[in-house]
PDB file of C-alpha atoms in Angstrom:
ATOM      1  CA  UNK A  16    -103.348 165.057 -63.912  1.00 77.00           C
ATOM      2  CA  UNK A  17    -105.515 165.126 -67.028  1.00 87.00           C
ATOM      3  CA  UNK A  18    -104.171 162.728 -69.692  1.00 91.00           C
ATOM      4  CA  UNK A  19    -107.199 162.693 -72.023  1.00 93.00           C
ATOM      5  CA  UNK A  20    -106.149 162.952 -75.711  1.00 93.00           C
ATOM      6  CA  UNK A  21    -102.458 162.613 -74.804  1.00 93.00           C
ATOM      7  CA  UNK A  22    -100.448 160.671 -77.383  1.00 95.00           C
ATOM      8  CA  UNK A  23     -98.649 157.525 -76.251  1.00 94.00           C
ATOM      9  CA  UNK A  24     -96.629 154.638 -77.630  1.00 93.00           C
ATOM     10  CA  UNK A  25     -97.062 151.084 -76.325  1.00 93.00           C
ATOM     11  CA  UNK A  26     -94.330 148.490 -76.844  1.00 90.00           C
ATOM     12  CA  UNK A  27     -96.779 145.973 -78.252  1.00 90.00           C
ATOM     13  CA  UNK A  28     -99.772 147.913 -79.605  1.00 92.00           C
ATOM     14  CA  UNK A  29     -97.909 150.899 -81.063  1.00 93.00           C
ATOM     15  CA  UNK A  30     -99.149 154.491 -81.071  1.00 94.00           C
ATOM     16  CA  UNK A  31    -102.429 155.506 -79.504  1.00 95.00           C
ATOM     17  CA  UNK A  32    -104.384 158.196 -77.715  1.00 95.00           C
ATOM     18  CA  UNK A  33    -105.771 158.187 -74.174  1.00 92.00           C
ATOM     19  CA  UNK A  34    -109.561 158.384 -74.324  1.00 95.00           C
ATOM     20  CA  UNK A  35    -110.609 157.567 -70.727  1.00 95.00           C
ATOM     21  CA  UNK A  36    -108.945 157.979 -67.336  1.00 92.00           C
ATOM     22  CA  UNK A  37    -109.698 157.467 -63.636  1.00 92.00           C
ATOM     23  CA  UNK A  38    -107.655 156.938 -60.469  1.00 87.00           C
ATOM     24  CA  UNK A  39    -106.909 153.266 -61.188  1.00 89.00           C
ATOM     25  CA  UNK A  40    -107.080 152.774 -64.980  1.00 92.00           C
ATOM     26  CA  UNK A  41    -106.784 154.389 -68.393  1.00 93.00           C
ATOM     27  CA  UNK A  42    -108.257 153.434 -71.757  1.00 95.00           C
ATOM     28  CA  UNK A  43    -106.233 153.953 -74.930  1.00 93.00           C
ATOM     29  CA  UNK A  44    -107.498 153.999 -78.490  1.00 95.00           C
ATOM     30  CA  UNK A  45    -105.080 152.240 -80.826  1.00 94.00           C
ATOM     31  CA  UNK A  46    -105.470 151.890 -84.572  1.00 90.00           C
ATOM     32  CA  UNK A  47    -107.414 148.622 -84.364  1.00 87.00           C
ATOM     33  CA  UNK A  48    -109.005 148.612 -80.915  1.00 93.00           C
ATOM     34  CA  UNK A  49    -109.273 150.177 -77.456  1.00 95.00           C
ATOM     35  CA  UNK A  50    -107.314 148.740 -74.529  1.00 94.00           C
ATOM     36  CA  UNK A  51    -107.562 149.271 -70.741  1.00 95.00           C
ATOM     37  CA  UNK A  52    -104.493 149.373 -68.482  1.00 93.00           C
ATOM     38  CA  UNK A  53    -103.738 149.769 -64.771  1.00 90.00           C
ATOM     39  CA  UNK A  54    -102.898 153.381 -63.964  1.00 89.00           C
ATOM     40  CA  UNK A  55    -100.244 154.582 -63.357  1.00 86.00           C
ATOM     41  CA  UNK A  56     -98.333 151.253 -63.334  1.00 84.00           C
ATOM     42  CA  UNK A  57     -98.470 150.784 -67.112  1.00 88.00           C
ATOM     43  CA  UNK A  58     -96.240 153.833 -67.610  1.00 87.00           C
ATOM     44  CA  UNK A  59     -93.254 152.125 -65.997  1.00 74.00           C
ATOM     45  CA  UNK A  60     -91.872 150.035 -68.847  1.00 79.00           C
ATOM     46  CA  UNK A  61     -94.692 149.466 -71.325  1.00 85.00           C
ATOM     47  CA  UNK A  62     -96.112 152.854 -72.171  1.00 90.00           C
ATOM     48  CA  UNK A  63     -94.464 156.195 -73.025  1.00 91.00           C
ATOM     49  CA  UNK A  64     -96.038 159.643 -73.190  1.00 92.00           C
ATOM     50  CA  UNK A  65     -95.079 161.868 -76.111  1.00 91.00           C
ATOM     51  CA  UNK A  66     -95.550 165.083 -74.150  1.00 90.00           C
ATOM     52  CA  UNK A  67     -92.227 165.428 -72.260  1.00 90.00           C
ATOM     53  CA  UNK A  68     -93.548 167.923 -69.722  1.00 89.00           C
ATOM     54  CA  UNK A  69     -96.447 165.671 -68.756  1.00 89.00           C
ATOM     55  CA  UNK A  70     -94.125 162.649 -68.850  1.00 87.00           C
ATOM     56  CA  UNK A  71     -91.787 164.315 -66.334  1.00 89.00           C
ATOM     57  CA  UNK A  72     -94.689 165.094 -63.999  1.00 86.00           C
ATOM     58  CA  UNK A  73     -95.948 161.543 -64.323  1.00 86.00           C
ATOM     59  CA  UNK A  74     -92.451 160.201 -63.608  1.00 86.00           C
ATOM     60  CA  UNK A  75     -92.466 162.050 -60.290  1.00 87.00           C
ATOM     61  CA  UNK A  76     -95.804 160.469 -59.452  1.00 83.00           C
ATOM     62  CA  UNK A  77     -94.423 157.023 -60.326  1.00 83.00           C
ATOM     63  CA  UNK A  78     -91.321 157.617 -58.200  1.00 85.00           C
ATOM     64  CA  UNK A  79     -93.480 158.681 -55.272  1.00 87.00           C
ATOM     65  CA  UNK A  80     -95.672 155.612 -55.667  1.00 84.00           C
ATOM     66  CA  UNK A  81     -92.598 153.375 -55.832  1.00 84.00           C
ATOM     67  CA  UNK A  82     -91.260 154.912 -52.609  1.00 91.00           C
ATOM     68  CA  UNK A  83     -94.630 154.358 -50.954  1.00 89.00           C
ATOM     69  CA  UNK A  84     -94.629 150.743 -52.170  1.00 87.00           C
ATOM     70  CA  UNK A  85     -91.132 150.126 -50.790  1.00 92.00           C
ATOM     71  CA  UNK A  86     -92.049 151.778 -47.497  1.00 93.00           C
ATOM     72  CA  UNK A  87     -95.137 149.580 -47.246  1.00 92.00           C
ATOM     73  CA  UNK A  88     -93.032 146.490 -47.941  1.00 92.00           C
ATOM     74  CA  UNK A  89     -90.533 147.598 -45.293  1.00 93.00           C
ATOM     75  CA  UNK A  90     -93.349 148.087 -42.767  1.00 93.00           C
ATOM     76  CA  UNK A  91     -94.729 144.642 -43.539  1.00 93.00           C
ATOM     77  CA  UNK A  92     -91.284 143.081 -43.158  1.00 92.00           C
ATOM     78  CA  UNK A  93     -90.723 144.906 -39.852  1.00 92.00           C
ATOM     79  CA  UNK A  94     -94.125 143.718 -38.663  1.00 92.00           C
ATOM     80  CA  UNK A  95     -93.174 140.142 -39.590  1.00 91.00           C
ATOM     81  CA  UNK A  96     -89.906 140.524 -37.656  1.00 91.00           C
ATOM     82  CA  UNK A  97     -91.820 141.877 -34.665  1.00 89.00           C
ATOM     83  CA  UNK A  98     -94.285 139.008 -34.784  1.00 89.00           C
ATOM     84  CA  UNK A  99     -91.434 136.497 -35.024  1.00 87.00           C
ATOM     85  CA  UNK A 100     -89.751 138.158 -32.030  1.00 83.00           C
ATOM     86  CA  UNK A 101     -92.999 138.038 -30.050  1.00 80.00           C
ATOM     87  CA  UNK A 102     -93.404 134.381 -30.954  1.00 82.00           C
ATOM     88  CA  UNK A 103     -89.847 133.615 -29.838  1.00 77.00           C
ATOM     89  CA  UNK A 104     -90.402 135.475 -26.545  1.00 70.00           C
ATOM     90  CA  UNK A 105     -93.717 133.688 -26.010  1.00 71.00           C
ATOM     91  CA  UNK A 106     -92.086 130.288 -26.557  1.00 73.00           C
ATOM     92  CA  UNK A 107     -89.188 131.245 -24.268  1.00 69.00           C
ATOM     93  CA  UNK A 108     -91.683 132.468 -21.675  1.00 58.00           C
ATOM     94  CA  UNK A 109     -93.654 129.211 -21.838  1.00 66.00           C
ATOM     95  CA  UNK A 110     -90.445 127.195 -21.550  1.00 66.00           C
ATOM     96  CA  UNK A 111     -89.259 129.152 -18.508  1.00 56.00           C
ATOM     97  CA  UNK A 112     -92.672 128.919 -16.865  1.00 57.00           C
ATOM     98  CA  UNK A 113     -92.790 125.159 -17.454  1.00 68.00           C
ATOM     99  CA  UNK A 114     -89.226 124.370 -16.411  1.00 67.00           C
ATOM    100  CA  UNK A 115     -88.897 126.788 -13.489  1.00 68.00           C
ATOM    101  CA  UNK A 116     -86.938 125.452 -10.524  1.00 82.00           C
ATOM    102  CA  UNK A 117     -87.785 126.988  -7.183  1.00 83.00           C
ATOM    103  CA  UNK A 118     -84.917 129.121  -5.834  1.00 89.00           C
ATOM    104  CA  UNK A 119     -84.728 129.216  -1.998  1.00 90.00           C
ATOM    105  CA  UNK A 120     -84.025 132.978  -2.051  1.00 93.00           C
ATOM    106  CA  UNK A 121     -86.378 134.312  -4.719  1.00 93.00           C
ATOM    107  CA  UNK A 122     -87.972 137.106  -2.682  1.00 96.00           C
ATOM    108  CA  UNK A 123     -87.040 140.766  -2.992  1.00 96.00           C
ATOM    109  CA  UNK A 124     -86.843 143.487  -0.367  1.00 97.00           C
ATOM    110  CA  UNK A 125     -86.943 146.964  -1.876  1.00 96.00           C
ATOM    111  CA  UNK A 126     -85.785 150.234  -0.323  1.00 95.00           C
ATOM    112  CA  UNK A 127     -88.376 152.932  -1.065  1.00 94.00           C
ATOM    113  CA  UNK A 128     -87.237 156.537  -1.000  1.00 91.00           C
ATOM    114  CA  UNK A 129     -89.738 159.285  -0.098  1.00 89.00           C
ATOM    115  CA  UNK A 130     -91.198 159.547  -3.595  1.00 90.00           C
ATOM    116  CA  UNK A 131     -91.369 155.781  -4.066  1.00 92.00           C
ATOM    117  CA  UNK A 132     -93.295 155.366  -0.829  1.00 91.00           C
ATOM    118  CA  UNK A 133     -96.235 156.931  -2.668  1.00 89.00           C
ATOM    119  CA  UNK A 134     -95.719 155.708  -6.228  1.00 92.00           C
ATOM    120  CA  UNK A 135     -95.118 152.089  -5.221  1.00 94.00           C
ATOM    121  CA  UNK A 136     -98.655 151.838  -3.889  1.00 95.00           C
ATOM    122  CA  UNK A 137    -100.432 154.070  -6.408  1.00 94.00           C
ATOM    123  CA  UNK A 138     -98.861 152.203  -9.359  1.00 94.00           C
ATOM    124  CA  UNK A 139     -98.152 148.904  -7.574  1.00 96.00           C
ATOM    125  CA  UNK A 140     -94.761 148.418  -9.189  1.00 95.00           C
ATOM    126  CA  UNK A 141     -91.116 149.237  -8.458  1.00 96.00           C
ATOM    127  CA  UNK A 142     -88.093 149.926 -10.639  1.00 94.00           C
ATOM    128  CA  UNK A 143     -85.033 147.743 -10.066  1.00 93.00           C
ATOM    129  CA  UNK A 144     -82.618 150.535 -11.044  1.00 90.00           C
ATOM    130  CA  UNK A 145     -79.849 150.854 -13.624  1.00 90.00           C
ATOM    131  CA  UNK A 146     -76.478 149.143 -13.971  1.00 87.00           C
ATOM    132  CA  UNK A 147     -73.808 151.601 -12.817  1.00 86.00           C
ATOM    133  CA  UNK A 148     -70.726 150.339 -14.649  1.00 86.00           C
ATOM    134  CA  UNK A 149     -69.350 147.937 -17.239  1.00 86.00           C
ATOM    135  CA  UNK A 150     -70.485 147.198 -20.779  1.00 88.00           C
ATOM    136  CA  UNK A 151     -74.165 147.244 -19.738  1.00 87.00           C
ATOM    137  CA  UNK A 152     -73.934 150.591 -17.942  1.00 90.00           C
ATOM    138  CA  UNK A 153     -77.228 152.482 -18.140  1.00 88.00           C
ATOM    139  CA  UNK A 154     -79.328 149.385 -18.835  1.00 91.00           C
ATOM    140  CA  UNK A 155     -81.977 148.270 -16.368  1.00 92.00           C
ATOM    141  CA  UNK A 156     -81.135 145.673 -13.758  1.00 92.00           C
ATOM    142  CA  UNK A 157     -82.849 142.377 -14.500  1.00 93.00           C
ATOM    143  CA  UNK A 158     -84.422 140.921 -11.326  1.00 94.00           C
ATOM    144  CA  UNK A 159     -83.429 137.446 -12.504  1.00 92.00           C
ATOM    145  CA  UNK A 160     -84.548 135.499  -9.426  1.00 93.00           C
ATOM    146  CA  UNK A 161     -88.111 136.759  -9.472  1.00 95.00           C
ATOM    147  CA  UNK A 162     -90.758 134.392 -10.770  1.00 90.00           C
ATOM    148  CA  UNK A 163     -94.372 133.416 -10.108  1.00 88.00           C
ATOM    149  CA  UNK A 164     -93.521 132.436  -6.552  1.00 92.00           C
ATOM    150  CA  UNK A 165     -91.825 135.751  -5.723  1.00 95.00           C
ATOM    151  CA  UNK A 166     -93.025 138.623  -3.593  1.00 97.00           C
ATOM    152  CA  UNK A 167     -91.631 142.156  -3.292  1.00 97.00           C
ATOM    153  CA  UNK A 168     -91.323 143.611   0.197  1.00 98.00           C
ATOM    154  CA  UNK A 169     -91.509 147.415   0.362  1.00 98.00           C
ATOM    155  CA  UNK A 170     -89.463 148.991   3.153  1.00 97.00           C
ATOM    156  CA  UNK A 171     -88.197 152.399   4.283  1.00 96.00           C
ATOM    157  CA  UNK A 172     -86.156 153.967   7.042  1.00 95.00           C
ATOM    158  CA  UNK A 173     -86.194 157.645   8.017  1.00 92.00           C
ATOM    159  CA  UNK A 174     -82.882 159.396   7.314  1.00 88.00           C
ATOM    160  CA  UNK A 175     -82.674 160.404  10.973  1.00 91.00           C
ATOM    161  CA  UNK A 176     -83.178 156.842  12.224  1.00 93.00           C
ATOM    162  CA  UNK A 177     -80.698 153.934  12.427  1.00 94.00           C
ATOM    163  CA  UNK A 178     -80.895 151.073   9.920  1.00 94.00           C
ATOM    164  CA  UNK A 179     -82.243 148.740  12.619  1.00 94.00           C
ATOM    165  CA  UNK A 180     -85.490 150.747  12.540  1.00 96.00           C
ATOM    166  CA  UNK A 181     -86.249 149.915   8.886  1.00 97.00           C
ATOM    167  CA  UNK A 182     -90.017 149.423   8.636  1.00 97.00           C
ATOM    168  CA  UNK A 183     -92.090 147.219   6.319  1.00 98.00           C
ATOM    169  CA  UNK A 184     -94.567 149.341   4.363  1.00 97.00           C
ATOM    170  CA  UNK A 185     -96.289 146.653   2.326  1.00 97.00           C
ATOM    171  CA  UNK A 186     -95.813 143.631   0.121  1.00 98.00           C
ATOM    172  CA  UNK A 187     -97.036 142.234  -3.181  1.00 97.00           C
ATOM    173  CA  UNK A 188     -96.690 139.095  -5.264  1.00 97.00           C
ATOM    174  CA  UNK A 189     -95.281 139.744  -8.715  1.00 96.00           C
ATOM    175  CA  UNK A 190     -97.657 139.605 -11.661  1.00 94.00           C
ATOM    176  CA  UNK A 191     -98.619 135.990 -12.370  1.00 89.00           C
ATOM    177  CA  UNK A 192     -96.845 135.887 -15.744  1.00 88.00           C
ATOM    178  CA  UNK A 193     -93.762 137.876 -14.691  1.00 92.00           C
ATOM    179  CA  UNK A 194     -90.318 136.335 -15.294  1.00 89.00           C
ATOM    180  CA  UNK A 195     -87.334 138.335 -14.072  1.00 91.00           C
ATOM    181  CA  UNK A 196     -84.984 136.892 -16.715  1.00 88.00           C
ATOM    182  CA  UNK A 197     -87.170 138.427 -19.428  1.00 88.00           C
ATOM    183  CA  UNK A 198     -87.635 141.812 -17.747  1.00 91.00           C
ATOM    184  CA  UNK A 199     -85.985 144.385 -20.020  1.00 91.00           C
ATOM    185  CA  UNK A 200     -87.318 147.645 -18.556  1.00 93.00           C
ATOM    186  CA  UNK A 201     -86.586 146.900 -14.885  1.00 93.00           C
ATOM    187  CA  UNK A 202     -90.186 147.435 -13.736  1.00 96.00           C
ATOM    188  CA  UNK A 203     -91.668 144.766 -11.477  1.00 96.00           C
ATOM    189  CA  UNK A 204     -95.491 144.854 -11.611  1.00 96.00           C
ATOM    190  CA  UNK A 205     -97.712 143.443  -8.900  1.00 96.00           C
ATOM    191  CA  UNK A 206    -100.275 140.676  -8.940  1.00 96.00           C
ATOM    192  CA  UNK A 207    -103.814 142.001  -9.350  1.00 94.00           C
ATOM    193  CA  UNK A 208    -105.005 140.315  -6.140  1.00 96.00           C
ATOM    194  CA  UNK A 209    -102.131 139.523  -3.782  1.00 97.00           C
ATOM    195  CA  UNK A 210    -100.906 142.868  -2.482  1.00 96.00           C
ATOM    196  CA  UNK A 211    -101.034 144.527   0.939  1.00 97.00           C
ATOM    197  CA  UNK A 212    -100.331 148.024   2.216  1.00 96.00           C
ATOM    198  CA  UNK A 213     -99.759 148.588   5.924  1.00 96.00           C
ATOM    199  CA  UNK A 214    -100.944 151.580   7.901  1.00 95.00           C
ATOM    200  CA  UNK A 215     -98.321 153.728   9.603  1.00 94.00           C
ATOM    201  CA  UNK A 216     -99.238 152.169  12.946  1.00 95.00           C
ATOM    202  CA  UNK A 217     -98.906 148.664  11.498  1.00 96.00           C
ATOM    203  CA  UNK A 218     -95.564 149.509   9.875  1.00 96.00           C
ATOM    204  CA  UNK A 219     -94.169 150.626  13.228  1.00 95.00           C
ATOM    205  CA  UNK A 220     -94.781 147.077  14.477  1.00 96.00           C
ATOM    206  CA  UNK A 221     -93.195 145.397  11.444  1.00 97.00           C
ATOM    207  CA  UNK A 222     -89.434 145.893  11.610  1.00 97.00           C
ATOM    208  CA  UNK A 223     -87.563 144.365   8.706  1.00 98.00           C
ATOM    209  CA  UNK A 224     -84.517 143.235  10.679  1.00 97.00           C
ATOM    210  CA  UNK A 225     -86.689 141.014  12.869  1.00 97.00           C
ATOM    211  CA  UNK A 226     -86.743 138.619   9.904  1.00 97.00           C
ATOM    212  CA  UNK A 227     -83.673 139.364   7.798  1.00 96.00           C
ATOM    213  CA  UNK A 228     -80.125 138.344   8.649  1.00 94.00           C
ATOM    214  CA  UNK A 229     -76.844 138.551   6.781  1.00 90.00           C
ATOM    215  CA  UNK A 230     -75.409 135.023   6.937  1.00 84.00           C
ATOM    216  CA  UNK A 231     -71.821 136.296   7.035  1.00 86.00           C
ATOM    217  CA  UNK A 232     -72.521 139.025   9.616  1.00 87.00           C
ATOM    218  CA  UNK A 233     -75.552 137.735  11.587  1.00 88.00           C
ATOM    219  CA  UNK A 234     -75.473 140.464  14.238  1.00 88.00           C
ATOM    220  CA  UNK A 235     -74.895 143.366  11.873  1.00 91.00           C
ATOM    221  CA  UNK A 236     -77.741 145.496  10.468  1.00 94.00           C
ATOM    222  CA  UNK A 237     -76.439 147.408   7.435  1.00 92.00           C
ATOM    223  CA  UNK A 238     -77.915 147.946   4.000  1.00 91.00           C
ATOM    224  CA  UNK A 239     -74.889 149.555   2.298  1.00 83.00           C
ATOM    225  CA  UNK A 240     -75.799 150.231  -1.377  1.00 84.00           C
ATOM    226  CA  UNK A 241     -78.399 149.231  -3.966  1.00 87.00           C
ATOM    227  CA  UNK A 242     -82.180 149.417  -4.184  1.00 91.00           C
ATOM    228  CA  UNK A 243     -82.951 145.812  -3.374  1.00 94.00           C
ATOM    229  CA  UNK A 244     -81.830 142.533  -1.854  1.00 93.00           C
ATOM    230  CA  UNK A 245     -82.926 138.956  -2.458  1.00 95.00           C
ATOM    231  CA  UNK A 246     -83.827 136.946   0.594  1.00 94.00           C
ATOM    232  CA  UNK A 247     -85.143 133.656   1.886  1.00 95.00           C
ATOM    233  CA  UNK A 248     -88.614 132.391   0.935  1.00 95.00           C
ATOM    234  CA  UNK A 249     -89.367 131.310   4.503  1.00 96.00           C
ATOM    235  CA  UNK A 250     -88.583 134.799   5.835  1.00 97.00           C
ATOM    236  CA  UNK A 251     -91.223 136.265   3.539  1.00 97.00           C
ATOM    237  CA  UNK A 252     -93.693 133.662   4.798  1.00 97.00           C
ATOM    238  CA  UNK A 253     -92.905 134.703   8.385  1.00 97.00           C
ATOM    239  CA  UNK A 254     -93.580 138.343   7.490  1.00 98.00           C
ATOM    240  CA  UNK A 255     -96.890 137.517   5.804  1.00 98.00           C
ATOM    241  CA  UNK A 256     -97.991 135.401   8.769  1.00 97.00           C
ATOM    242  CA  UNK A 257     -97.263 138.273  11.173  1.00 97.00           C
ATOM    243  CA  UNK A 258     -99.217 140.650   8.924  1.00 97.00           C
ATOM    244  CA  UNK A 259    -102.203 138.294   9.184  1.00 97.00           C
ATOM    245  CA  UNK A 260    -101.977 138.483  12.996  1.00 95.00           C
ATOM    246  CA  UNK A 261    -101.574 142.256  12.808  1.00 95.00           C
ATOM    247  CA  UNK A 262    -104.788 142.896  10.902  1.00 94.00           C
ATOM    248  CA  UNK A 263    -107.800 143.630  13.088  1.00 91.00           C
ATOM    249  CA  UNK A 264    -110.350 144.293  10.349  1.00 93.00           C
ATOM    250  CA  UNK A 265    -111.940 140.905   9.396  1.00 95.00           C
ATOM    251  CA  UNK A 266    -111.934 141.684   5.662  1.00 96.00           C
ATOM    252  CA  UNK A 267    -108.288 142.808   5.658  1.00 96.00           C
ATOM    253  CA  UNK A 268    -107.307 139.827   7.801  1.00 96.00           C
ATOM    254  CA  UNK A 269    -108.982 137.453   5.343  1.00 97.00           C
ATOM    255  CA  UNK A 270    -107.181 139.147   2.435  1.00 97.00           C
ATOM    256  CA  UNK A 271    -103.837 138.757   4.232  1.00 97.00           C
ATOM    257  CA  UNK A 272    -104.618 135.118   5.030  1.00 97.00           C
ATOM    258  CA  UNK A 273    -105.373 134.378   1.374  1.00 96.00           C
ATOM    259  CA  UNK A 274    -102.089 136.051   0.416  1.00 97.00           C
ATOM    260  CA  UNK A 275    -100.206 133.930   2.958  1.00 97.00           C
ATOM    261  CA  UNK A 276    -101.885 130.705   1.797  1.00 94.00           C
ATOM    262  CA  UNK A 277    -101.164 131.461  -1.854  1.00 93.00           C
ATOM    263  CA  UNK A 278     -97.542 132.326  -1.089  1.00 94.00           C
ATOM    264  CA  UNK A 279     -96.977 129.109   0.845  1.00 93.00           C
ATOM    265  CA  UNK A 280     -98.522 127.078  -1.977  1.00 89.00           C
ATOM    266  CA  UNK A 281     -96.334 128.759  -4.614  1.00 87.00           C
ATOM    267  CA  UNK A 282     -93.181 128.248  -2.508  1.00 91.00           C
ATOM    268  CA  UNK A 283     -94.034 124.753  -1.238  1.00 88.00           C
ATOM    269  CA  UNK A 284     -93.952 125.930   2.350  1.00 90.00           C
ATOM    270  CA  UNK A 285     -95.878 124.011   5.040  1.00 91.00           C
ATOM    271  CA  UNK A 286     -97.307 126.693   7.310  1.00 91.00           C
ATOM    272  CA  UNK A 287     -97.266 124.426  10.386  1.00 91.00           C
ATOM    273  CA  UNK A 288     -93.520 123.845   9.954  1.00 91.00           C
ATOM    274  CA  UNK A 289     -92.586 127.510   9.541  1.00 94.00           C
ATOM    275  CA  UNK A 290     -89.910 128.489  12.130  1.00 93.00           C
ATOM    276  CA  UNK A 291     -90.169 131.626  14.255  1.00 95.00           C
ATOM    277  CA  UNK A 292     -88.439 134.782  12.988  1.00 95.00           C
ATOM    278  CA  UNK A 293     -84.751 134.844  13.832  1.00 94.00           C
ATOM    279  CA  UNK A 294     -83.393 137.968  12.140  1.00 95.00           C
ATOM    280  CA  UNK A 295     -80.578 140.193  13.294  1.00 94.00           C
ATOM    281  CA  UNK A 296     -82.853 142.054  15.734  1.00 94.00           C
ATOM    282  CA  UNK A 297     -83.668 138.794  17.510  1.00 92.00           C
ATOM    283  CA  UNK A 298     -79.959 138.094  18.057  1.00 87.00           C
ATOM    284  CA  UNK A 299     -78.971 141.280  19.824  1.00 79.00           C
TER     285      UNK A 299
END
């Protein structure tokens, strides 16, 4: 917009004519002197154009700039809110990490369907599923018992086979800064180091019900519904110890041993005092 030679009236300096203009300022010649002003801000309340057509066009520019200013302020305020939220979550996270009390059943066994048997190991995470009813229907399940000391056991059973034949496919510790109470999306990521995948031959030797038992129905092997169960910390230690014995490759055996040692440390388990497996399969 070319405003050179346009007549204006300033509240304080009176009538004048625009003699210079650029993207950020204008210079106006008044009767006694020339004055510089911020462009286009000065046209808000202090300066009026005589040319109505140009004034209308300039008003649209001012309105657009005002909208942009308000939008920028809104973005800054939203960013401040986001930062405050992140700070609150960080403080809550630190508090939960510091004050965590070890739960005796803070391990998870997960039922992998056919698709998840591949994705669980390629992505090294599982999804805890959605709430099916109630006010929170559709929201992700929060794996509230999972913490730094927790591991996720991946299992599967062929549709043609009985539940007693459920096999262990692999296992991983949760990410070192994962807290189930704060998990909003339902995804449980793995630790970068402590994770193991079994071969098909190894899985055939690792039956889940050798370790797991329902306290109310100790001889019964049923899963019923749901994607996961929580179970005893010592049972997971038994599984990890058997995986160590199962591994024939020295490098894989060492990796499994490190996993077992780390798990026992995190769960305050003394390896020498670990009882033998006594799951439902061992009671039939």
